[in-house]
């Protein structure tokens, strides 16, 4: 049942994508699903090659946004394994202690008598006072730094940083205990780029040269062959790496927000990392 539902959902997304593509193509061009077009068996291999190369170029376009540009690619030694690495660390530093006056919902009324020597005698007035609670706050500076780097073989010390950032915020608690460790290096999140680098032709155009070897004994069908399986495995690993980085950032944000407890209520942020990380779910990519 689950497999049938997933197939129907995928088919519906494909149909929606085809409808969207028709709007930008010339009138005489009509996109169709490969299975609905008359073709030879050899054309299936060409389709696998074409779709895989499109996927590889899409990967490179995405990785270029985090610093893996043409200059970096040309400097990579293809004879050794290549690894993409996400590193992050957090620090927590005490800033100050404050006492905050927080008005309560309760109030009380008292009568004040003012003595007078005049003819009217003493006067009485009523005064309403608001109950105020004095709450102690501890303020901390939480700083997070992360970087995406690339290195060859096991030479992590010689890694090349592609992109990095440092961000900080003020964390307020009502306890004198440190809310987070003073310093923490998080476990690196790594992705092997060796297969991807082997598919890139380092000419000035940086073209993709993926191709299924139809002469190889292990090649059974357009799907059942080593090249196609390696392409699918890399797509799964890349998706897993992106997912792990996304989960890390979201959990880090939630961890800080969960401990943030100021005496006075603060307006909630309109945008969270979780919402931005989920934007990709709205993008349908039928390639691999």
PDB file of C-alpha atoms in Angstrom:
ATOM      1  CA  UNK A   1       0.000   0.000   0.000  1.00  0.00           C
ATOM      2  CA  UNK A   2       2.783   2.398   0.937  1.00  0.00           C
ATOM      3  CA  UNK A   3       4.689   1.721  -2.296  1.00  0.00           C
ATOM      4  CA  UNK A   4       1.525   2.200  -4.352  1.00  0.00           C
ATOM      5  CA  UNK A   5       0.766   5.476  -2.598  1.00  0.00           C
ATOM      6  CA  UNK A   6       4.324   6.745  -3.137  1.00  0.00           C
ATOM      7  CA  UNK A   7       4.125   5.872  -6.842  1.00  0.00           C
ATOM      8  CA  UNK A   8       0.848   7.770  -7.193  1.00  0.00           C
ATOM      9  CA  UNK A   9       2.273  10.764  -5.319  1.00  0.00           C
ATOM     10  CA  UNK A  10       5.365  10.754  -7.514  1.00  0.00           C
ATOM     11  CA  UNK A  11       3.265  10.487 -10.677  1.00  0.00           C
ATOM     12  CA  UNK A  12       1.141  13.422  -9.548  1.00  0.00           C
ATOM     13  CA  UNK A  13       4.243  15.546  -8.950  1.00  0.00           C
ATOM     14  CA  UNK A  14       5.604  14.613 -12.375  1.00  0.00           C
ATOM     15  CA  UNK A  15       2.326  15.617 -14.029  1.00  0.00           C
ATOM     16  CA  UNK A  16       2.324  18.936 -12.174  1.00  0.00           C
ATOM     17  CA  UNK A  17       5.932  19.524 -13.250  1.00  0.00           C
ATOM     18  CA  UNK A  18       5.090  18.764 -16.882  1.00  0.00           C
ATOM     19  CA  UNK A  19       2.203  21.224 -16.758  1.00  0.00           C
ATOM     20  CA  UNK A  20       4.517  23.895 -15.357  1.00  0.00           C
ATOM     21  CA  UNK A  21       7.168  23.208 -18.017  1.00  0.00           C
ATOM     22  CA  UNK A  22       4.595  23.535 -20.803  1.00  0.00           C
ATOM     23  CA  UNK A  23       4.022  27.146 -19.791  1.00  0.00           C
ATOM     24  CA  UNK A  24       7.611  28.134 -20.592  1.00  0.00           C
ATOM     25  CA  UNK A  25       8.191  25.995 -23.698  1.00  0.00           C
ATOM     26  CA  UNK A  26       7.305  26.917 -27.238  1.00  0.00           C
ATOM     27  CA  UNK A  27       3.828  25.903 -28.399  1.00  0.00           C
ATOM     28  CA  UNK A  28       5.127  23.145 -30.691  1.00  0.00           C
ATOM     29  CA  UNK A  29       7.016  21.490 -27.812  1.00  0.00           C
ATOM     30  CA  UNK A  30       5.166  19.197 -25.456  1.00  0.00           C
ATOM     31  CA  UNK A  31       7.065  17.407 -22.658  1.00  0.00           C
ATOM     32  CA  UNK A  32       6.146  13.775 -22.070  1.00  0.00           C
ATOM     33  CA  UNK A  33       7.080  11.063 -19.602  1.00  0.00           C
ATOM     34  CA  UNK A  34       9.843   8.873 -21.047  1.00  0.00           C
ATOM     35  CA  UNK A  35       7.713   5.748 -20.821  1.00  0.00           C
ATOM     36  CA  UNK A  36       5.062   7.312 -23.067  1.00  0.00           C
ATOM     37  CA  UNK A  37       7.504   8.045 -25.916  1.00  0.00           C
ATOM     38  CA  UNK A  38       8.393   5.473 -28.561  1.00  0.00           C
ATOM     39  CA  UNK A  39      12.065   4.578 -28.178  1.00  0.00           C
ATOM     40  CA  UNK A  40      14.658   1.851 -28.597  1.00  0.00           C
ATOM     41  CA  UNK A  41      16.187  -0.076 -25.722  1.00  0.00           C
ATOM     42  CA  UNK A  42      19.493   1.722 -26.241  1.00  0.00           C
ATOM     43  CA  UNK A  43      17.721   5.040 -25.708  1.00  0.00           C
ATOM     44  CA  UNK A  44      17.146   4.001 -22.077  1.00  0.00           C
ATOM     45  CA  UNK A  45      20.893   4.110 -21.485  1.00  0.00           C
ATOM     46  CA  UNK A  46      21.078   7.554 -23.085  1.00  0.00           C
ATOM     47  CA  UNK A  47      18.285   8.709 -20.811  1.00  0.00           C
ATOM     48  CA  UNK A  48      20.173   7.446 -17.745  1.00  0.00           C
ATOM     49  CA  UNK A  49      23.312   9.244 -18.932  1.00  0.00           C
ATOM     50  CA  UNK A  50      21.461  12.478 -19.639  1.00  0.00           C
ATOM     51  CA  UNK A  51      19.511  12.524 -16.369  1.00  0.00           C
ATOM     52  CA  UNK A  52      22.596  11.628 -14.316  1.00  0.00           C
ATOM     53  CA  UNK A  53      24.659  14.389 -15.917  1.00  0.00           C
ATOM     54  CA  UNK A  54      21.864  16.879 -15.251  1.00  0.00           C
ATOM     55  CA  UNK A  55      21.880  15.767 -11.618  1.00  0.00           C
ATOM     56  CA  UNK A  56      25.657  16.140 -11.355  1.00  0.00           C
ATOM     57  CA  UNK A  57      25.550  19.681 -12.752  1.00  0.00           C
ATOM     58  CA  UNK A  58      22.720  20.470 -10.312  1.00  0.00           C
ATOM     59  CA  UNK A  59      24.900  19.206  -7.438  1.00  0.00           C
ATOM     60  CA  UNK A  60      27.788  21.378  -8.583  1.00  0.00           C
ATOM     61  CA  UNK A  61      25.567  24.450  -8.863  1.00  0.00           C
ATOM     62  CA  UNK A  62      24.357  23.897  -5.304  1.00  0.00           C
ATOM     63  CA  UNK A  63      27.860  23.242  -3.941  1.00  0.00           C
ATOM     64  CA  UNK A  64      29.142  26.365  -5.686  1.00  0.00           C
ATOM     65  CA  UNK A  65      26.860  28.387  -3.397  1.00  0.00           C
ATOM     66  CA  UNK A  66      28.867  27.204  -0.400  1.00  0.00           C
ATOM     67  CA  UNK A  67      32.217  27.964  -1.996  1.00  0.00           C
ATOM     68  CA  UNK A  68      33.047  24.921  -4.133  1.00  0.00           C
ATOM     69  CA  UNK A  69      33.671  26.994  -7.253  1.00  0.00           C
ATOM     70  CA  UNK A  70      35.685  26.342 -10.409  1.00  0.00           C
ATOM     71  CA  UNK A  71      39.001  27.445  -8.890  1.00  0.00           C
ATOM     72  CA  UNK A  72      38.602  25.060  -5.955  1.00  0.00           C
ATOM     73  CA  UNK A  73      37.553  22.196  -8.229  1.00  0.00           C
ATOM     74  CA  UNK A  74      40.588  22.580 -10.466  1.00  0.00           C
ATOM     75  CA  UNK A  75      42.880  22.493  -7.426  1.00  0.00           C
ATOM     76  CA  UNK A  76      41.481  19.185  -6.142  1.00  0.00           C
ATOM     77  CA  UNK A  77      43.720  16.153  -6.564  1.00  0.00           C
ATOM     78  CA  UNK A  78      41.548  13.459  -8.161  1.00  0.00           C
ATOM     79  CA  UNK A  79      44.056  10.740  -7.295  1.00  0.00           C
ATOM     80  CA  UNK A  80      43.103  10.897  -3.594  1.00  0.00           C
ATOM     81  CA  UNK A  81      39.724  10.711  -1.830  1.00  0.00           C
ATOM     82  CA  UNK A  82      37.982  14.064  -1.385  1.00  0.00           C
ATOM     83  CA  UNK A  83      35.782  14.879   1.616  1.00  0.00           C
ATOM     84  CA  UNK A  84      33.357  17.711   2.289  1.00  0.00           C
ATOM     85  CA  UNK A  85      33.129  18.505   5.996  1.00  0.00           C
ATOM     86  CA  UNK A  86      30.796  20.575   8.163  1.00  0.00           C
ATOM     87  CA  UNK A  87      32.294  21.605  11.513  1.00  0.00           C
ATOM     88  CA  UNK A  88      30.627  23.589  14.294  1.00  0.00           C
ATOM     89  CA  UNK A  89      31.363  24.703  17.831  1.00  0.00           C
ATOM     90  CA  UNK A  90      29.451  26.614  20.504  1.00  0.00           C
ATOM     91  CA  UNK A  91      30.578  28.684  23.480  1.00  0.00           C
ATOM     92  CA  UNK A  92      28.619  30.035  26.438  1.00  0.00           C
ATOM     93  CA  UNK A  93      29.928  33.000  28.449  1.00  0.00           C
ATOM     94  CA  UNK A  94      28.364  34.626  31.521  1.00  0.00           C
ATOM     95  CA  UNK A  95      27.621  38.322  31.028  1.00  0.00           C
ATOM     96  CA  UNK A  96      25.718  39.733  34.005  1.00  0.00           C
ATOM     97  CA  UNK A  97      23.049  39.242  36.638  1.00  0.00           C
ATOM     98  CA  UNK A  98      19.975  41.479  36.696  1.00  0.00           C
ATOM     99  CA  UNK A  99      16.957  41.949  38.931  1.00  0.00           C
ATOM    100  CA  UNK A 100      13.819  42.585  36.896  1.00  0.00           C
ATOM    101  CA  UNK A 101      10.580  44.008  38.265  1.00  0.00           C
ATOM    102  CA  UNK A 102       7.667  42.102  36.790  1.00  0.00           C
ATOM    103  CA  UNK A 103       4.133  43.450  37.422  1.00  0.00           C
ATOM    104  CA  UNK A 104       1.758  40.740  38.602  1.00  0.00           C
ATOM    105  CA  UNK A 105      -1.901  40.342  37.734  1.00  0.00           C
ATOM    106  CA  UNK A 106      -2.809  40.961  41.355  1.00  0.00           C
ATOM    107  CA  UNK A 107      -3.350  44.342  43.003  1.00  0.00           C
ATOM    108  CA  UNK A 108      -4.446  45.502  46.422  1.00  0.00           C
ATOM    109  CA  UNK A 109      -6.355  48.486  47.777  1.00  0.00           C
ATOM    110  CA  UNK A 110      -5.390  50.442  50.877  1.00  0.00           C
ATOM    111  CA  UNK A 111      -6.910  53.409  52.688  1.00  0.00           C
ATOM    112  CA  UNK A 112      -4.599  56.238  53.629  1.00  0.00           C
ATOM    113  CA  UNK A 113      -5.686  58.699  56.330  1.00  0.00           C
ATOM    114  CA  UNK A 114      -4.237  62.183  56.223  1.00  0.00           C
ATOM    115  CA  UNK A 115      -4.334  64.126  59.479  1.00  0.00           C
ATOM    116  CA  UNK A 116      -5.445  67.734  59.304  1.00  0.00           C
ATOM    117  CA  UNK A 117      -5.825  70.545  61.852  1.00  0.00           C
ATOM    118  CA  UNK A 118      -8.493  72.224  59.793  1.00  0.00           C
ATOM    119  CA  UNK A 119     -12.236  72.304  60.337  1.00  0.00           C
ATOM    120  CA  UNK A 120     -12.865  69.303  58.103  1.00  0.00           C
ATOM    121  CA  UNK A 121     -10.699  67.059  60.207  1.00  0.00           C
ATOM    122  CA  UNK A 122      -8.741  64.104  58.878  1.00  0.00           C
ATOM    123  CA  UNK A 123      -9.260  62.978  55.239  1.00  0.00           C
ATOM    124  CA  UNK A 124      -9.186  59.425  53.939  1.00  0.00           C
ATOM    125  CA  UNK A 125      -8.162  58.407  50.417  1.00  0.00           C
ATOM    126  CA  UNK A 126      -8.030  55.007  48.720  1.00  0.00           C
ATOM    127  CA  UNK A 127      -4.967  53.915  46.787  1.00  0.00           C
ATOM    128  CA  UNK A 128      -4.674  50.902  44.468  1.00  0.00           C
ATOM    129  CA  UNK A 129      -1.217  49.380  44.234  1.00  0.00           C
ATOM    130  CA  UNK A 130       0.058  46.807  41.739  1.00  0.00           C
ATOM    131  CA  UNK A 131       1.958  43.787  43.022  1.00  0.00           C
ATOM    132  CA  UNK A 132       5.480  43.658  41.602  1.00  0.00           C
ATOM    133  CA  UNK A 133       7.696  40.573  41.736  1.00  0.00           C
ATOM    134  CA  UNK A 134      11.491  40.914  41.779  1.00  0.00           C
ATOM    135  CA  UNK A 135      13.014  38.175  39.620  1.00  0.00           C
ATOM    136  CA  UNK A 136      16.714  37.463  39.187  1.00  0.00           C
ATOM    137  CA  UNK A 137      17.982  36.907  35.653  1.00  0.00           C
ATOM    138  CA  UNK A 138      21.337  35.514  34.481  1.00  0.00           C
ATOM    139  CA  UNK A 139      22.465  36.681  31.054  1.00  0.00           C
ATOM    140  CA  UNK A 140      24.821  34.640  28.872  1.00  0.00           C
ATOM    141  CA  UNK A 141      26.356  35.155  25.463  1.00  0.00           C
ATOM    142  CA  UNK A 142      25.989  32.049  23.288  1.00  0.00           C
ATOM    143  CA  UNK A 143      28.179  32.019  20.210  1.00  0.00           C
ATOM    144  CA  UNK A 144      28.068  29.469  17.415  1.00  0.00           C
ATOM    145  CA  UNK A 145      30.687  29.158  14.696  1.00  0.00           C
ATOM    146  CA  UNK A 146      30.542  26.792  11.751  1.00  0.00           C
ATOM    147  CA  UNK A 147      32.474  26.175   8.571  1.00  0.00           C
ATOM    148  CA  UNK A 148      32.239  24.019   5.478  1.00  0.00           C
ATOM    149  CA  UNK A 149      35.605  22.783   4.286  1.00  0.00           C
ATOM    150  CA  UNK A 150      37.140  20.311   1.884  1.00  0.00           C
ATOM    151  CA  UNK A 151      40.201  18.137   2.294  1.00  0.00           C
ATOM    152  CA  UNK A 152      42.022  15.340   0.469  1.00  0.00           C
ATOM    153  CA  UNK A 153      42.769  11.876   1.819  1.00  0.00           C
ATOM    154  CA  UNK A 154      43.137  12.064   5.620  1.00  0.00           C
ATOM    155  CA  UNK A 155      44.911  15.421   5.656  1.00  0.00           C
ATOM    156  CA  UNK A 156      42.299  17.262   7.739  1.00  0.00           C
ATOM    157  CA  UNK A 157      44.873  19.755   8.998  1.00  0.00           C
ATOM    158  CA  UNK A 158      45.312  21.084   5.454  1.00  0.00           C
ATOM    159  CA  UNK A 159      41.608  21.507   4.828  1.00  0.00           C
ATOM    160  CA  UNK A 160      40.412  24.396   2.687  1.00  0.00           C
ATOM    161  CA  UNK A 161      37.570  26.413   4.200  1.00  0.00           C
ATOM    162  CA  UNK A 162      34.846  27.123   1.642  1.00  0.00           C
ATOM    163  CA  UNK A 163      32.420  29.075   3.802  1.00  0.00           C
ATOM    164  CA  UNK A 164      32.191  29.989   7.470  1.00  0.00           C
ATOM    165  CA  UNK A 165      30.127  32.099   9.817  1.00  0.00           C
ATOM    166  CA  UNK A 166      30.005  33.168  13.454  1.00  0.00           C
ATOM    167  CA  UNK A 167      26.755  34.169  15.120  1.00  0.00           C
ATOM    168  CA  UNK A 168      25.796  35.006  18.677  1.00  0.00           C
ATOM    169  CA  UNK A 169      22.751  35.707  20.812  1.00  0.00           C
ATOM    170  CA  UNK A 170      21.903  36.526  24.412  1.00  0.00           C
ATOM    171  CA  UNK A 171      20.487  33.666  26.430  1.00  0.00           C
ATOM    172  CA  UNK A 172      18.585  34.618  29.606  1.00  0.00           C
ATOM    173  CA  UNK A 173      17.767  32.178  32.387  1.00  0.00           C
ATOM    174  CA  UNK A 174      16.440  32.380  35.932  1.00  0.00           C
ATOM    175  CA  UNK A 175      19.057  30.030  37.306  1.00  0.00           C
ATOM    176  CA  UNK A 176      22.705  30.634  38.096  1.00  0.00           C
ATOM    177  CA  UNK A 177      23.679  27.273  36.594  1.00  0.00           C
ATOM    178  CA  UNK A 178      25.373  27.440  33.183  1.00  0.00           C
ATOM    179  CA  UNK A 179      22.699  26.615  30.596  1.00  0.00           C
ATOM    180  CA  UNK A 180      25.233  25.265  28.077  1.00  0.00           C
ATOM    181  CA  UNK A 181      28.849  24.047  28.195  1.00  0.00           C
ATOM    182  CA  UNK A 182      31.458  26.808  28.138  1.00  0.00           C
ATOM    183  CA  UNK A 183      32.870  25.293  24.940  1.00  0.00           C
ATOM    184  CA  UNK A 184      31.781  22.381  22.804  1.00  0.00           C
ATOM    185  CA  UNK A 185      33.111  21.066  19.501  1.00  0.00           C
ATOM    186  CA  UNK A 186      30.363  19.196  17.725  1.00  0.00           C
ATOM    187  CA  UNK A 187      30.888  16.004  15.777  1.00  0.00           C
ATOM    188  CA  UNK A 188      31.892  16.775  12.158  1.00  0.00           C
ATOM    189  CA  UNK A 189      29.409  15.886   9.418  1.00  0.00           C
ATOM    190  CA  UNK A 190      31.266  14.529   6.401  1.00  0.00           C
ATOM    191  CA  UNK A 191      30.441  13.610   2.819  1.00  0.00           C
ATOM    192  CA  UNK A 192      32.724  11.847   0.362  1.00  0.00           C
ATOM    193  CA  UNK A 193      32.978  13.769  -2.915  1.00  0.00           C
ATOM    194  CA  UNK A 194      35.305  11.277  -4.555  1.00  0.00           C
ATOM    195  CA  UNK A 195      32.673   9.873  -6.954  1.00  0.00           C
ATOM    196  CA  UNK A 196      31.439  13.341  -7.865  1.00  0.00           C
ATOM    197  CA  UNK A 197      34.955  14.617  -8.596  1.00  0.00           C
ATOM    198  CA  UNK A 198      35.530  11.631 -10.895  1.00  0.00           C
ATOM    199  CA  UNK A 199      32.554  12.683 -13.024  1.00  0.00           C
ATOM    200  CA  UNK A 200      33.746  16.256 -13.614  1.00  0.00           C
ATOM    201  CA  UNK A 201      35.878  17.085 -16.642  1.00  0.00           C
ATOM    202  CA  UNK A 202      38.121  19.909 -15.428  1.00  0.00           C
ATOM    203  CA  UNK A 203      38.125  21.768 -18.703  1.00  0.00           C
ATOM    204  CA  UNK A 204      37.279  25.487 -18.642  1.00  0.00           C
ATOM    205  CA  UNK A 205      33.623  24.517 -19.122  1.00  0.00           C
ATOM    206  CA  UNK A 206      33.657  21.989 -16.215  1.00  0.00           C
ATOM    207  CA  UNK A 207      31.406  19.488 -17.973  1.00  0.00           C
ATOM    208  CA  UNK A 208      30.020  16.260 -16.530  1.00  0.00           C
ATOM    209  CA  UNK A 209      31.144  13.040 -18.212  1.00  0.00           C
ATOM    210  CA  UNK A 210      28.958  10.395 -16.529  1.00  0.00           C
ATOM    211  CA  UNK A 211      28.233   7.442 -18.780  1.00  0.00           C
ATOM    212  CA  UNK A 212      27.099   3.864 -18.289  1.00  0.00           C
ATOM    213  CA  UNK A 213      29.559   1.372 -19.792  1.00  0.00           C
ATOM    214  CA  UNK A 214      27.266  -0.913 -21.776  1.00  0.00           C
ATOM    215  CA  UNK A 215      30.188  -3.210 -22.642  1.00  0.00           C
ATOM    216  CA  UNK A 216      30.937  -4.046 -19.020  1.00  0.00           C
ATOM    217  CA  UNK A 217      29.907  -7.524 -17.843  1.00  0.00           C
ATOM    218  CA  UNK A 218      28.288  -6.094 -14.705  1.00  0.00           C
ATOM    219  CA  UNK A 219      25.929  -3.958 -16.796  1.00  0.00           C
ATOM    220  CA  UNK A 220      22.618  -5.845 -16.871  1.00  0.00           C
ATOM    221  CA  UNK A 221      20.069  -3.117 -17.599  1.00  0.00           C
ATOM    222  CA  UNK A 222      19.990   0.714 -17.688  1.00  0.00           C
ATOM    223  CA  UNK A 223      19.186   0.575 -13.979  1.00  0.00           C
ATOM    224  CA  UNK A 224      21.117  -2.505 -12.916  1.00  0.00           C
ATOM    225  CA  UNK A 225      24.705  -1.446 -13.468  1.00  0.00           C
ATOM    226  CA  UNK A 226      27.565  -0.159 -11.358  1.00  0.00           C
ATOM    227  CA  UNK A 227      27.570   3.407 -12.744  1.00  0.00           C
ATOM    228  CA  UNK A 228      23.860   3.991 -12.136  1.00  0.00           C
ATOM    229  CA  UNK A 229      24.057   2.462  -8.667  1.00  0.00           C
ATOM    230  CA  UNK A 230      26.995   4.700  -7.747  1.00  0.00           C
ATOM    231  CA  UNK A 231      25.034   7.734  -8.940  1.00  0.00           C
ATOM    232  CA  UNK A 232      22.044   6.774  -6.812  1.00  0.00           C
ATOM    233  CA  UNK A 233      24.261   6.048  -3.792  1.00  0.00           C
ATOM    234  CA  UNK A 234      25.872   9.471  -4.034  1.00  0.00           C
ATOM    235  CA  UNK A 235      22.464  11.148  -4.318  1.00  0.00           C
ATOM    236  CA  UNK A 236      21.387   9.352  -1.130  1.00  0.00           C
ATOM    237  CA  UNK A 237      24.605  10.321   0.687  1.00  0.00           C
ATOM    238  CA  UNK A 238      24.310  13.964  -0.387  1.00  0.00           C
ATOM    239  CA  UNK A 239      20.709  14.081   0.752  1.00  0.00           C
ATOM    240  CA  UNK A 240      21.738  12.534   4.065  1.00  0.00           C
ATOM    241  CA  UNK A 241      24.542  15.073   4.547  1.00  0.00           C
ATOM    242  CA  UNK A 242      22.235  18.008   3.847  1.00  0.00           C
ATOM    243  CA  UNK A 243      19.623  16.520   6.157  1.00  0.00           C
ATOM    244  CA  UNK A 244      22.140  16.037   8.964  1.00  0.00           C
ATOM    245  CA  UNK A 245      23.348  19.640   8.709  1.00  0.00           C
ATOM    246  CA  UNK A 246      19.751  20.871   8.657  1.00  0.00           C
ATOM    247  CA  UNK A 247      18.827  18.777  11.703  1.00  0.00           C
ATOM    248  CA  UNK A 248      21.915  19.981  13.577  1.00  0.00           C
ATOM    249  CA  UNK A 249      21.098  23.654  12.994  1.00  0.00           C
ATOM    250  CA  UNK A 250      17.434  23.194  13.894  1.00  0.00           C
ATOM    251  CA  UNK A 251      18.240  21.278  17.088  1.00  0.00           C
ATOM    252  CA  UNK A 252      20.802  23.892  18.094  1.00  0.00           C
ATOM    253  CA  UNK A 253      18.228  26.644  17.694  1.00  0.00           C
ATOM    254  CA  UNK A 254      15.610  24.699  19.652  1.00  0.00           C
ATOM    255  CA  UNK A 255      18.135  23.901  22.378  1.00  0.00           C
ATOM    256  CA  UNK A 256      18.863  27.599  22.891  1.00  0.00           C
ATOM    257  CA  UNK A 257      15.215  28.662  22.676  1.00  0.00           C
ATOM    258  CA  UNK A 258      14.215  25.939  25.147  1.00  0.00           C
ATOM    259  CA  UNK A 259      16.639  27.340  27.750  1.00  0.00           C
ATOM    260  CA  UNK A 260      15.818  30.995  27.059  1.00  0.00           C
ATOM    261  CA  UNK A 261      13.600  32.029  29.969  1.00  0.00           C
ATOM    262  CA  UNK A 262      13.492  35.794  30.554  1.00  0.00           C
ATOM    263  CA  UNK A 263      11.348  37.200  33.336  1.00  0.00           C
ATOM    264  CA  UNK A 264       9.287  39.234  30.878  1.00  0.00           C
ATOM    265  CA  UNK A 265       7.698  37.639  27.845  1.00  0.00           C
ATOM    266  CA  UNK A 266       9.384  38.490  24.559  1.00  0.00           C
ATOM    267  CA  UNK A 267       7.817  38.480  21.079  1.00  0.00           C
ATOM    268  CA  UNK A 268       8.511  35.269  19.183  1.00  0.00           C
ATOM    269  CA  UNK A 269      10.732  35.348  16.128  1.00  0.00           C
ATOM    270  CA  UNK A 270       8.782  35.396  12.886  1.00  0.00           C
ATOM    271  CA  UNK A 271      11.305  33.212  11.065  1.00  0.00           C
ATOM    272  CA  UNK A 272      12.966  30.119  12.478  1.00  0.00           C
ATOM    273  CA  UNK A 273      15.666  27.842  11.088  1.00  0.00           C
ATOM    274  CA  UNK A 274      13.180  24.979  10.985  1.00  0.00           C
ATOM    275  CA  UNK A 275      10.961  26.903   8.578  1.00  0.00           C
ATOM    276  CA  UNK A 276      13.835  27.860   6.290  1.00  0.00           C
ATOM    277  CA  UNK A 277      15.215  24.304   6.334  1.00  0.00           C
ATOM    278  CA  UNK A 278      11.823  22.949   5.246  1.00  0.00           C
ATOM    279  CA  UNK A 279      11.610  25.207   2.202  1.00  0.00           C
ATOM    280  CA  UNK A 280      13.377  22.563   0.138  1.00  0.00           C
ATOM    281  CA  UNK A 281      10.478  20.169   0.626  1.00  0.00           C
ATOM    282  CA  UNK A 282       8.399  22.340  -1.707  1.00  0.00           C
ATOM    283  CA  UNK A 283      10.896  21.885  -4.546  1.00  0.00           C
ATOM    284  CA  UNK A 284      10.205  18.828  -6.683  1.00  0.00           C
ATOM    285  CA  UNK A 285      13.305  17.424  -8.365  1.00  0.00           C
ATOM    286  CA  UNK A 286      12.570  14.215 -10.341  1.00  0.00           C
ATOM    287  CA  UNK A 287      16.253  13.733 -11.154  1.00  0.00           C
ATOM    288  CA  UNK A 288      17.596  10.724  -9.215  1.00  0.00           C
TER     289      UNK A 288
END
